[in-house]
Amino acid sequence: MAERPEDLNLPNAVITRIIKEALPDGVNISKEARSAISRAASVFVLYATSCANNFAMKGKRKTLNASDVLSAMEEMEFQRFITPLKEALEAYRREQKGKKEASEQKKKDKDKKDSEEQDKSREEEEEDEERLDEDDQNEEEEIDN
Amino acid sequence: MAAAAAAGSGTPREEEAPGGEAAASQAQAPTSAPGGVRLSRLPLARVKALVKADPDVTLAGQEAIFILARAAELFVETIAKDAYCCAQQGKRKTLQRRDLDNAIEAVDEFAFLEGLFQR
């Protein structure tokens, strides 16, 4: 069952919330108007995608990237969106970076912890050996990495 | 944290509203940063589905999808406000379909929407 692209709607609850927050308190929106805006938003995305894709193809790229979309906004005469979009993009990149660093840090911590535990057990063995041998083997560098 | 939210929002009302969270009956993309700045309300999966509907599009990067989602939000805000101006002139407090039609005709940038709402 093929759906037409403009039938792919964005969730009504979210659309409604965005509309209500954009408007003053006490203003309502009819169901028809809301669904019309929802469809318009879908068409907007489709149109922007198509525009952005043109820029990507011009750049001989197969993957749409953020700057393609920003160029599309300009092409569509939505320049007023460009600044807020750039800000949002930076915040998004920071968040992504933060997430990546957090998971890398977790991994590092885990690795460090694992190797520390290994060192500890090695040390204990060494101490035992020291007692037996009475040798001066307190140099941890003995352990080869 | 609140400062970050305020600084990060060139757009209106980015801060978290507990009521808003509770009211979300639809699935939301988990795109809110720990700092509380909600980066995008629209679920990226749906936006991605729209992007993929274009037969000419091969691939789209995550950042591109995100910006499209955000742009769509800005678009909804913009068109709602423009339509409201028309309703206000009619001294109504409820936005009707015809207000949208008027906004589309009046605003050049919305030209691509003409003909969309033919009954």
PDB file of C-alpha atoms in Angstrom:
ATOM      1  CA  MET A   1       0.000   0.000   0.000  1.00  0.00           C
ATOM      2  CA  ALA A   2       1.939   2.989  -1.250  1.00  0.00           C
ATOM      3  CA  GLU A   3       1.467   6.167   0.715  1.00  0.00           C
ATOM      4  CA  ARG A   4       1.856   9.511  -0.885  1.00  0.00           C
ATOM      5  CA  PRO A   5       4.723  11.411   0.653  1.00  0.00           C
ATOM      6  CA  GLU A   6       2.502  14.162   1.950  1.00  0.00           C
ATOM      7  CA  ASP A   7       0.526  11.577   3.845  1.00  0.00           C
ATOM      8  CA  LEU A   8       3.520  10.968   6.039  1.00  0.00           C
ATOM      9  CA  ASN A   9       2.473  13.294   8.768  1.00  0.00           C
ATOM     10  CA  LEU A  10       4.362  14.444  11.754  1.00  0.00           C
ATOM     11  CA  PRO A  11       2.779  13.618  15.096  1.00  0.00           C
ATOM     12  CA  ASN A  12      -0.292  15.719  15.783  1.00  0.00           C
ATOM     13  CA  ALA A  13       0.470  16.203  19.453  1.00  0.00           C
ATOM     14  CA  VAL A  14       3.840  17.731  18.693  1.00  0.00           C
ATOM     15  CA  ILE A  15       2.486  19.948  15.936  1.00  0.00           C
ATOM     16  CA  THR A  16      -0.289  21.171  18.209  1.00  0.00           C
ATOM     17  CA  ARG A  17       2.145  21.964  20.965  1.00  0.00           C
ATOM     18  CA  ILE A  18       4.438  23.911  18.668  1.00  0.00           C
ATOM     19  CA  ILE A  19       1.488  25.919  17.372  1.00  0.00           C
ATOM     20  CA  LYS A  20       0.128  26.663  20.814  1.00  0.00           C
ATOM     21  CA  GLU A  21       3.476  27.825  22.068  1.00  0.00           C
ATOM     22  CA  ALA A  22       3.923  30.066  19.055  1.00  0.00           C
ATOM     23  CA  LEU A  23       0.607  31.771  19.671  1.00  0.00           C
ATOM     24  CA  PRO A  24      -0.583  33.879  22.575  1.00  0.00           C
ATOM     25  CA  ASP A  25      -2.427  32.231  25.426  1.00  0.00           C
ATOM     26  CA  GLY A  26      -6.071  31.632  24.907  1.00  0.00           C
ATOM     27  CA  VAL A  27      -5.814  31.261  21.159  1.00  0.00           C
ATOM     28  CA  ASN A  28      -7.196  28.032  19.812  1.00  0.00           C
ATOM     29  CA  ILE A  29      -6.810  26.225  16.590  1.00  0.00           C
ATOM     30  CA  SER A  30      -9.425  24.321  14.681  1.00  0.00           C
ATOM     31  CA  LYS A  31      -8.815  20.710  13.860  1.00  0.00           C
ATOM     32  CA  GLU A  32      -8.846  21.513  10.159  1.00  0.00           C
ATOM     33  CA  ALA A  33      -6.292  24.240  10.542  1.00  0.00           C
ATOM     34  CA  ARG A  34      -4.063  22.056  12.636  1.00  0.00           C
ATOM     35  CA  SER A  35      -4.129  19.214  10.194  1.00  0.00           C
ATOM     36  CA  ALA A  36      -3.507  21.670   7.358  1.00  0.00           C
ATOM     37  CA  ILE A  37      -0.422  22.963   9.149  1.00  0.00           C
ATOM     38  CA  SER A  38       0.730  19.427   9.739  1.00  0.00           C
ATOM     39  CA  ARG A  39       0.478  18.630   6.061  1.00  0.00           C
ATOM     40  CA  ALA A  40       2.177  21.886   5.197  1.00  0.00           C
ATOM     41  CA  ALA A  41       5.039  20.946   7.484  1.00  0.00           C
ATOM     42  CA  SER A  42       5.412  17.605   5.722  1.00  0.00           C
ATOM     43  CA  VAL A  43       5.448  19.319   2.347  1.00  0.00           C
ATOM     44  CA  PHE A  44       7.975  21.773   3.696  1.00  0.00           C
ATOM     45  CA  VAL A  45      10.291  18.952   4.649  1.00  0.00           C
ATOM     46  CA  LEU A  46       9.861  17.317   1.258  1.00  0.00           C
ATOM     47  CA  TYR A  47      10.516  20.539  -0.582  1.00  0.00           C
ATOM     48  CA  ALA A  48      13.521  21.359   1.586  1.00  0.00           C
ATOM     49  CA  THR A  49      14.864  17.878   1.056  1.00  0.00           C
ATOM     50  CA  SER A  50      14.575  18.201  -2.668  1.00  0.00           C
ATOM     51  CA  CYS A  51      16.342  21.575  -2.622  1.00  0.00           C
ATOM     52  CA  ALA A  52      19.051  20.296  -0.322  1.00  0.00           C
ATOM     53  CA  ASN A  53      19.535  17.295  -2.523  1.00  0.00           C
ATOM     54  CA  ASN A  54      20.218  19.564  -5.471  1.00  0.00           C
ATOM     55  CA  PHE A  55      23.043  21.165  -3.535  1.00  0.00           C
ATOM     56  CA  ALA A  56      24.422  17.783  -2.587  1.00  0.00           C
ATOM     57  CA  MET A  57      24.357  16.637  -6.192  1.00  0.00           C
ATOM     58  CA  LYS A  58      26.072  19.845  -7.275  1.00  0.00           C
ATOM     59  CA  GLY A  59      28.795  19.030  -4.808  1.00  0.00           C
ATOM     60  CA  LYS A  60      28.897  15.501  -6.222  1.00  0.00           C
ATOM     61  CA  ARG A  61      27.955  14.051  -2.893  1.00  0.00           C
ATOM     62  CA  LYS A  62      25.487  11.321  -2.267  1.00  0.00           C
ATOM     63  CA  THR A  63      24.806  12.152   1.321  1.00  0.00           C
ATOM     64  CA  LEU A  64      22.786  15.172   2.367  1.00  0.00           C
ATOM     65  CA  ASN A  65      24.584  17.165   4.982  1.00  0.00           C
ATOM     66  CA  ALA A  66      23.715  20.063   7.222  1.00  0.00           C
ATOM     67  CA  SER A  67      25.088  22.744   4.938  1.00  0.00           C
ATOM     68  CA  ASP A  68      22.982  21.423   2.066  1.00  0.00           C
ATOM     69  CA  VAL A  69      19.914  21.997   4.173  1.00  0.00           C
ATOM     70  CA  LEU A  70      21.045  25.481   5.144  1.00  0.00           C
ATOM     71  CA  SER A  71      21.645  26.320   1.498  1.00  0.00           C
ATOM     72  CA  ALA A  72      18.182  25.008   0.728  1.00  0.00           C
ATOM     73  CA  MET A  73      16.692  27.359   3.325  1.00  0.00           C
ATOM     74  CA  GLU A  74      18.282  30.267   1.592  1.00  0.00           C
ATOM     75  CA  GLU A  75      17.090  29.063  -1.767  1.00  0.00           C
ATOM     76  CA  MET A  76      13.556  28.757  -0.429  1.00  0.00           C
ATOM     77  CA  GLU A  77      13.763  32.294   0.922  1.00  0.00           C
ATOM     78  CA  PHE A  78      13.635  31.199   4.542  1.00  0.00           C
ATOM     79  CA  GLN A  79      16.770  33.105   5.430  1.00  0.00           C
ATOM     80  CA  ARG A  80      15.285  34.004   8.775  1.00  0.00           C
ATOM     81  CA  PHE A  81      15.594  30.361   9.753  1.00  0.00           C
ATOM     82  CA  ILE A  82      19.280  30.176   9.030  1.00  0.00           C
ATOM     83  CA  THR A  83      20.630  31.756  12.207  1.00  0.00           C
ATOM     84  CA  PRO A  84      18.472  29.772  14.634  1.00  0.00           C
ATOM     85  CA  LEU A  85      19.245  26.644  12.653  1.00  0.00           C
ATOM     86  CA  LYS A  86      22.973  27.267  12.877  1.00  0.00           C
ATOM     87  CA  GLU A  87      22.676  27.726  16.621  1.00  0.00           C
ATOM     88  CA  ALA A  88      20.674  24.552  16.943  1.00  0.00           C
ATOM     89  CA  LEU A  89      23.230  22.699  14.854  1.00  0.00           C
ATOM     90  CA  GLU A  90      26.057  23.803  17.133  1.00  0.00           C
ATOM     91  CA  ALA A  91      24.146  22.750  20.202  1.00  0.00           C
ATOM     92  CA  TYR A  92      23.410  19.421  18.565  1.00  0.00           C
ATOM     93  CA  ARG A  93      27.055  18.896  17.664  1.00  0.00           C
ATOM     94  CA  ARG A  94      28.108  19.723  21.203  1.00  0.00           C
ATOM     95  CA  GLU A  95      25.626  17.234  22.534  1.00  0.00           C
ATOM     96  CA  GLN A  96      26.780  14.550  20.161  1.00  0.00           C
ATOM     97  CA  LYS A  97      30.365  15.245  21.075  1.00  0.00           C
ATOM     98  CA  GLY A  98      29.505  15.147  24.745  1.00  0.00           C
ATOM     99  CA  LYS A  99      27.773  11.816  24.320  1.00  0.00           C
ATOM    100  CA  LYS A 100      30.693  10.406  22.417  1.00  0.00           C
ATOM    101  CA  GLU A 101      33.181  11.641  24.960  1.00  0.00           C
ATOM    102  CA  ALA A 102      31.071  10.309  27.780  1.00  0.00           C
ATOM    103  CA  SER A 103      30.949   6.848  26.303  1.00  0.00           C
ATOM    104  CA  GLU A 104      34.651   6.968  25.463  1.00  0.00           C
ATOM    105  CA  GLN A 105      35.413   8.076  28.986  1.00  0.00           C
ATOM    106  CA  LYS A 106      33.328   5.248  30.334  1.00  0.00           C
ATOM    107  CA  LYS A 107      35.268   2.839  28.216  1.00  0.00           C
ATOM    108  CA  LYS A 108      38.560   4.333  29.318  1.00  0.00           C
ATOM    109  CA  ASP A 109      37.534   4.121  32.939  1.00  0.00           C
ATOM    110  CA  LYS A 110      36.512   0.533  32.488  1.00  0.00           C
ATOM    111  CA  ASP A 111      39.777  -0.365  30.775  1.00  0.00           C
ATOM    112  CA  LYS A 112      41.741   1.455  33.438  1.00  0.00           C
ATOM    113  CA  LYS A 113      39.862  -0.338  36.154  1.00  0.00           C
ATOM    114  CA  ASP A 114      40.471  -3.691  34.534  1.00  0.00           C
ATOM    115  CA  SER A 115      44.174  -3.091  34.146  1.00  0.00           C
ATOM    116  CA  GLU A 116      44.427  -1.755  37.685  1.00  0.00           C
ATOM    117  CA  GLU A 117      42.935  -4.928  39.002  1.00  0.00           C
ATOM    118  CA  GLN A 118      45.394  -6.927  36.965  1.00  0.00           C
ATOM    119  CA  ASP A 119      48.288  -4.850  38.290  1.00  0.00           C
ATOM    120  CA  LYS A 120      47.079  -5.333  41.805  1.00  0.00           C
ATOM    121  CA  SER A 121      47.009  -9.091  41.548  1.00  0.00           C
ATOM    122  CA  ARG A 122      50.422  -9.033  39.900  1.00  0.00           C
ATOM    123  CA  GLU A 123      51.769  -6.904  42.699  1.00  0.00           C
ATOM    124  CA  GLU A 124      50.514  -9.330  45.262  1.00  0.00           C
ATOM    125  CA  GLU A 125      52.273 -12.146  43.485  1.00  0.00           C
ATOM    126  CA  GLU A 126      55.442 -10.073  43.372  1.00  0.00           C
ATOM    127  CA  GLU A 127      55.255  -9.412  47.085  1.00  0.00           C
ATOM    128  CA  ASP A 128      54.963 -13.094  47.762  1.00  0.00           C
ATOM    129  CA  GLU A 129      57.985 -13.677  45.590  1.00  0.00           C
ATOM    130  CA  GLU A 130      59.858 -10.937  47.412  1.00  0.00           C
ATOM    131  CA  ARG A 131      59.284 -12.543  50.719  1.00  0.00           C
ATOM    132  CA  LEU A 132      60.471 -15.835  49.389  1.00  0.00           C
ATOM    133  CA  ASP A 133      63.452 -14.459  47.520  1.00  0.00           C
ATOM    134  CA  GLU A 134      64.166 -11.554  49.815  1.00  0.00           C
ATOM    135  CA  ASP A 135      65.209  -9.726  46.727  1.00  0.00           C
ATOM    136  CA  ASP A 136      64.746  -6.070  46.149  1.00  0.00           C
ATOM    137  CA  GLN A 137      62.048  -6.362  43.564  1.00  0.00           C
ATOM    138  CA  ASN A 138      59.909  -3.408  44.465  1.00  0.00           C
ATOM    139  CA  GLU A 139      60.301  -1.911  41.027  1.00  0.00           C
ATOM    140  CA  GLU A 140      56.959  -2.100  39.297  1.00  0.00           C
ATOM    141  CA  GLU A 141      58.663  -1.526  36.044  1.00  0.00           C
ATOM    142  CA  GLU A 142      59.486  -5.167  36.187  1.00  0.00           C
ATOM    143  CA  ILE A 143      56.028  -5.719  34.849  1.00  0.00           C
ATOM    144  CA  ASP A 144      56.148  -5.603  31.128  1.00  0.00           C
ATOM    145  CA  ASN A 145      53.352  -3.696  29.527  1.00  0.00           C
TER     146      ASN A 145
ATOM    147  CA  MET B   1      22.264  24.703  33.213  1.00  0.00           C
ATOM    148  CA  ALA B   2      19.419  27.130  32.943  1.00  0.00           C
ATOM    149  CA  ALA B   3      21.851  29.653  31.549  1.00  0.00           C
ATOM    150  CA  ALA B   4      22.854  27.200  28.871  1.00  0.00           C
ATOM    151  CA  ALA B   5      19.232  26.660  27.992  1.00  0.00           C
ATOM    152  CA  ALA B   6      18.619  30.362  27.775  1.00  0.00           C
ATOM    153  CA  ALA B   7      21.772  31.030  25.807  1.00  0.00           C
ATOM    154  CA  GLY B   8      21.144  28.144  23.479  1.00  0.00           C
ATOM    155  CA  SER B   9      17.706  29.220  22.508  1.00  0.00           C
ATOM    156  CA  GLY B  10      17.537  31.741  19.744  1.00  0.00           C
ATOM    157  CA  THR B  11      14.101  30.259  19.342  1.00  0.00           C
ATOM    158  CA  PRO B  12      11.266  30.805  21.776  1.00  0.00           C
ATOM    159  CA  ARG B  13      10.554  28.576  24.723  1.00  0.00           C
ATOM    160  CA  GLU B  14      13.204  25.932  24.563  1.00  0.00           C
ATOM    161  CA  GLU B  15      13.131  25.252  28.288  1.00  0.00           C
ATOM    162  CA  GLU B  16      11.590  22.082  29.573  1.00  0.00           C
ATOM    163  CA  ALA B  17       8.038  22.322  30.737  1.00  0.00           C
ATOM    164  CA  PRO B  18       7.023  19.464  32.999  1.00  0.00           C
ATOM    165  CA  GLY B  19       3.475  19.809  31.735  1.00  0.00           C
ATOM    166  CA  GLY B  20       4.755  19.526  28.206  1.00  0.00           C
ATOM    167  CA  GLU B  21       6.597  16.329  28.937  1.00  0.00           C
ATOM    168  CA  ALA B  22       3.534  14.791  30.523  1.00  0.00           C
ATOM    169  CA  ALA B  23       1.354  15.835  27.635  1.00  0.00           C
ATOM    170  CA  ALA B  24       3.488  14.044  25.086  1.00  0.00           C
ATOM    171  CA  SER B  25       1.302  11.156  24.062  1.00  0.00           C
ATOM    172  CA  GLN B  26       3.276  10.513  20.918  1.00  0.00           C
ATOM    173  CA  ALA B  27       6.745   9.000  20.912  1.00  0.00           C
ATOM    174  CA  GLN B  28       9.386  11.667  21.167  1.00  0.00           C
ATOM    175  CA  ALA B  29      12.924  11.379  19.939  1.00  0.00           C
ATOM    176  CA  PRO B  30      15.255  11.503  22.942  1.00  0.00           C
ATOM    177  CA  THR B  31      17.040  14.597  21.758  1.00  0.00           C
ATOM    178  CA  SER B  32      17.101  16.609  24.944  1.00  0.00           C
ATOM    179  CA  ALA B  33      20.577  17.310  26.195  1.00  0.00           C
ATOM    180  CA  PRO B  34      21.358  16.712  29.860  1.00  0.00           C
ATOM    181  CA  GLY B  35      21.487  20.480  30.271  1.00  0.00           C
ATOM    182  CA  GLY B  36      17.785  20.685  29.573  1.00  0.00           C
ATOM    183  CA  VAL B  37      17.910  22.270  26.131  1.00  0.00           C
ATOM    184  CA  ARG B  38      15.386  20.494  24.001  1.00  0.00           C
ATOM    185  CA  LEU B  39      16.979  20.447  20.608  1.00  0.00           C
ATOM    186  CA  SER B  40      14.122  19.082  18.608  1.00  0.00           C
ATOM    187  CA  ARG B  41      10.583  18.125  19.381  1.00  0.00           C
ATOM    188  CA  LEU B  42       9.785  16.358  16.182  1.00  0.00           C
ATOM    189  CA  PRO B  43      10.797  12.713  16.107  1.00  0.00           C
ATOM    190  CA  LEU B  44      13.787  12.351  13.830  1.00  0.00           C
ATOM    191  CA  ALA B  45      12.573   8.979  12.604  1.00  0.00           C
ATOM    192  CA  ARG B  46       9.487  10.528  11.048  1.00  0.00           C
ATOM    193  CA  VAL B  47      11.492  13.285   9.442  1.00  0.00           C
ATOM    194  CA  LYS B  48      13.863  10.691   8.103  1.00  0.00           C
ATOM    195  CA  ALA B  49      10.928   8.779   6.617  1.00  0.00           C
ATOM    196  CA  LEU B  50       9.875  11.924   4.757  1.00  0.00           C
ATOM    197  CA  VAL B  51      13.382  12.495   3.471  1.00  0.00           C
ATOM    198  CA  LYS B  52      13.625   8.949   2.236  1.00  0.00           C
ATOM    199  CA  ALA B  53      10.330   9.336   0.402  1.00  0.00           C
ATOM    200  CA  ASP B  54      12.213  11.416  -2.148  1.00  0.00           C
ATOM    201  CA  PRO B  55      13.387   9.011  -4.842  1.00  0.00           C
ATOM    202  CA  ASP B  56      16.345  11.225  -5.695  1.00  0.00           C
ATOM    203  CA  VAL B  57      17.803  11.151  -2.218  1.00  0.00           C
ATOM    204  CA  THR B  58      20.406   8.487  -1.636  1.00  0.00           C
ATOM    205  CA  LEU B  59      21.506   9.153   1.912  1.00  0.00           C
ATOM    206  CA  ALA B  60      21.029  11.836   4.487  1.00  0.00           C
ATOM    207  CA  GLY B  61      23.344  12.536   7.377  1.00  0.00           C
ATOM    208  CA  GLN B  62      22.090  12.685  10.923  1.00  0.00           C
ATOM    209  CA  GLU B  63      22.828  16.377  11.153  1.00  0.00           C
ATOM    210  CA  ALA B  64      20.822  17.042   8.011  1.00  0.00           C
ATOM    211  CA  ILE B  65      17.818  15.194   9.443  1.00  0.00           C
ATOM    212  CA  PHE B  66      18.133  17.106  12.663  1.00  0.00           C
ATOM    213  CA  ILE B  67      18.236  20.481  10.930  1.00  0.00           C
ATOM    214  CA  LEU B  68      15.267  19.568   8.783  1.00  0.00           C
ATOM    215  CA  ALA B  69      13.314  18.661  11.894  1.00  0.00           C
ATOM    216  CA  ARG B  70      14.235  21.931  13.506  1.00  0.00           C
ATOM    217  CA  ALA B  71      13.428  23.854  10.317  1.00  0.00           C
ATOM    218  CA  ALA B  72      10.030  22.189  10.170  1.00  0.00           C
ATOM    219  CA  GLU B  73       9.360  23.324  13.726  1.00  0.00           C
ATOM    220  CA  LEU B  74      10.340  26.881  12.843  1.00  0.00           C
ATOM    221  CA  PHE B  75       8.101  26.656   9.817  1.00  0.00           C
ATOM    222  CA  VAL B  76       5.136  25.552  11.904  1.00  0.00           C
ATOM    223  CA  GLU B  77       5.709  28.416  14.331  1.00  0.00           C
ATOM    224  CA  THR B  78       6.038  30.889  11.500  1.00  0.00           C
ATOM    225  CA  ILE B  79       2.977  29.856   9.584  1.00  0.00           C
ATOM    226  CA  ALA B  80       0.912  29.655  12.765  1.00  0.00           C
ATOM    227  CA  LYS B  81       1.862  33.196  13.686  1.00  0.00           C
ATOM    228  CA  ASP B  82       1.199  34.514  10.204  1.00  0.00           C
ATOM    229  CA  ALA B  83      -2.162  32.819  10.100  1.00  0.00           C
ATOM    230  CA  TYR B  84      -2.963  34.243  13.504  1.00  0.00           C
ATOM    231  CA  CYS B  85      -2.511  37.772  12.212  1.00  0.00           C
ATOM    232  CA  CYS B  86      -5.405  37.091   9.839  1.00  0.00           C
ATOM    233  CA  ALA B  87      -7.562  35.636  12.585  1.00  0.00           C
ATOM    234  CA  GLN B  88      -6.805  38.585  14.793  1.00  0.00           C
ATOM    235  CA  GLN B  89      -8.060  40.957  12.165  1.00  0.00           C
ATOM    236  CA  GLY B  90     -11.313  39.052  12.214  1.00  0.00           C
ATOM    237  CA  LYS B  91     -11.274  39.329  16.007  1.00  0.00           C
ATOM    238  CA  ARG B  92     -11.471  35.596  16.350  1.00  0.00           C
ATOM    239  CA  LYS B  93      -9.644  33.550  18.881  1.00  0.00           C
ATOM    240  CA  THR B  94      -9.624  30.349  16.962  1.00  0.00           C
ATOM    241  CA  LEU B  95      -7.415  29.772  13.989  1.00  0.00           C
ATOM    242  CA  GLN B  96      -9.369  28.476  11.044  1.00  0.00           C
ATOM    243  CA  ARG B  97      -8.364  26.857   7.806  1.00  0.00           C
ATOM    244  CA  ARG B  98      -9.113  29.998   5.882  1.00  0.00           C
ATOM    245  CA  ASP B  99      -6.593  31.900   7.966  1.00  0.00           C
ATOM    246  CA  LEU B 100      -3.974  29.540   6.715  1.00  0.00           C
ATOM    247  CA  ASP B 101      -5.115  29.953   3.138  1.00  0.00           C
ATOM    248  CA  ASN B 102      -4.859  33.700   3.511  1.00  0.00           C
ATOM    249  CA  ALA B 103      -1.402  33.486   4.993  1.00  0.00           C
ATOM    250  CA  ILE B 104      -0.239  31.267   2.171  1.00  0.00           C
ATOM    251  CA  GLU B 105      -1.477  33.725  -0.408  1.00  0.00           C
ATOM    252  CA  ALA B 106      -0.079  36.709   1.406  1.00  0.00           C
ATOM    253  CA  VAL B 107       3.394  35.436   2.174  1.00  0.00           C
ATOM    254  CA  ASP B 108       5.773  34.833  -0.718  1.00  0.00           C
ATOM    255  CA  GLU B 109       7.772  32.147   1.031  1.00  0.00           C
ATOM    256  CA  PHE B 110       4.657  30.047   1.372  1.00  0.00           C
ATOM    257  CA  ALA B 111       4.074  29.955  -2.355  1.00  0.00           C
ATOM    258  CA  PHE B 112       5.136  26.339  -2.508  1.00  0.00           C
ATOM    259  CA  LEU B 113       2.069  25.483  -0.469  1.00  0.00           C
ATOM    260  CA  GLU B 114      -0.371  26.893  -2.947  1.00  0.00           C
ATOM    261  CA  GLY B 115      -2.695  24.275  -4.254  1.00  0.00           C
ATOM    262  CA  LEU B 116      -1.964  21.951  -1.372  1.00  0.00           C
ATOM    263  CA  PHE B 117      -5.256  22.516   0.304  1.00  0.00           C
ATOM    264  CA  GLN B 118      -7.547  22.053  -2.631  1.00  0.00           C
ATOM    265  CA  ARG B 119     -10.614  20.233  -1.442  1.00  0.00           C
TER     266      ARG B 119
END
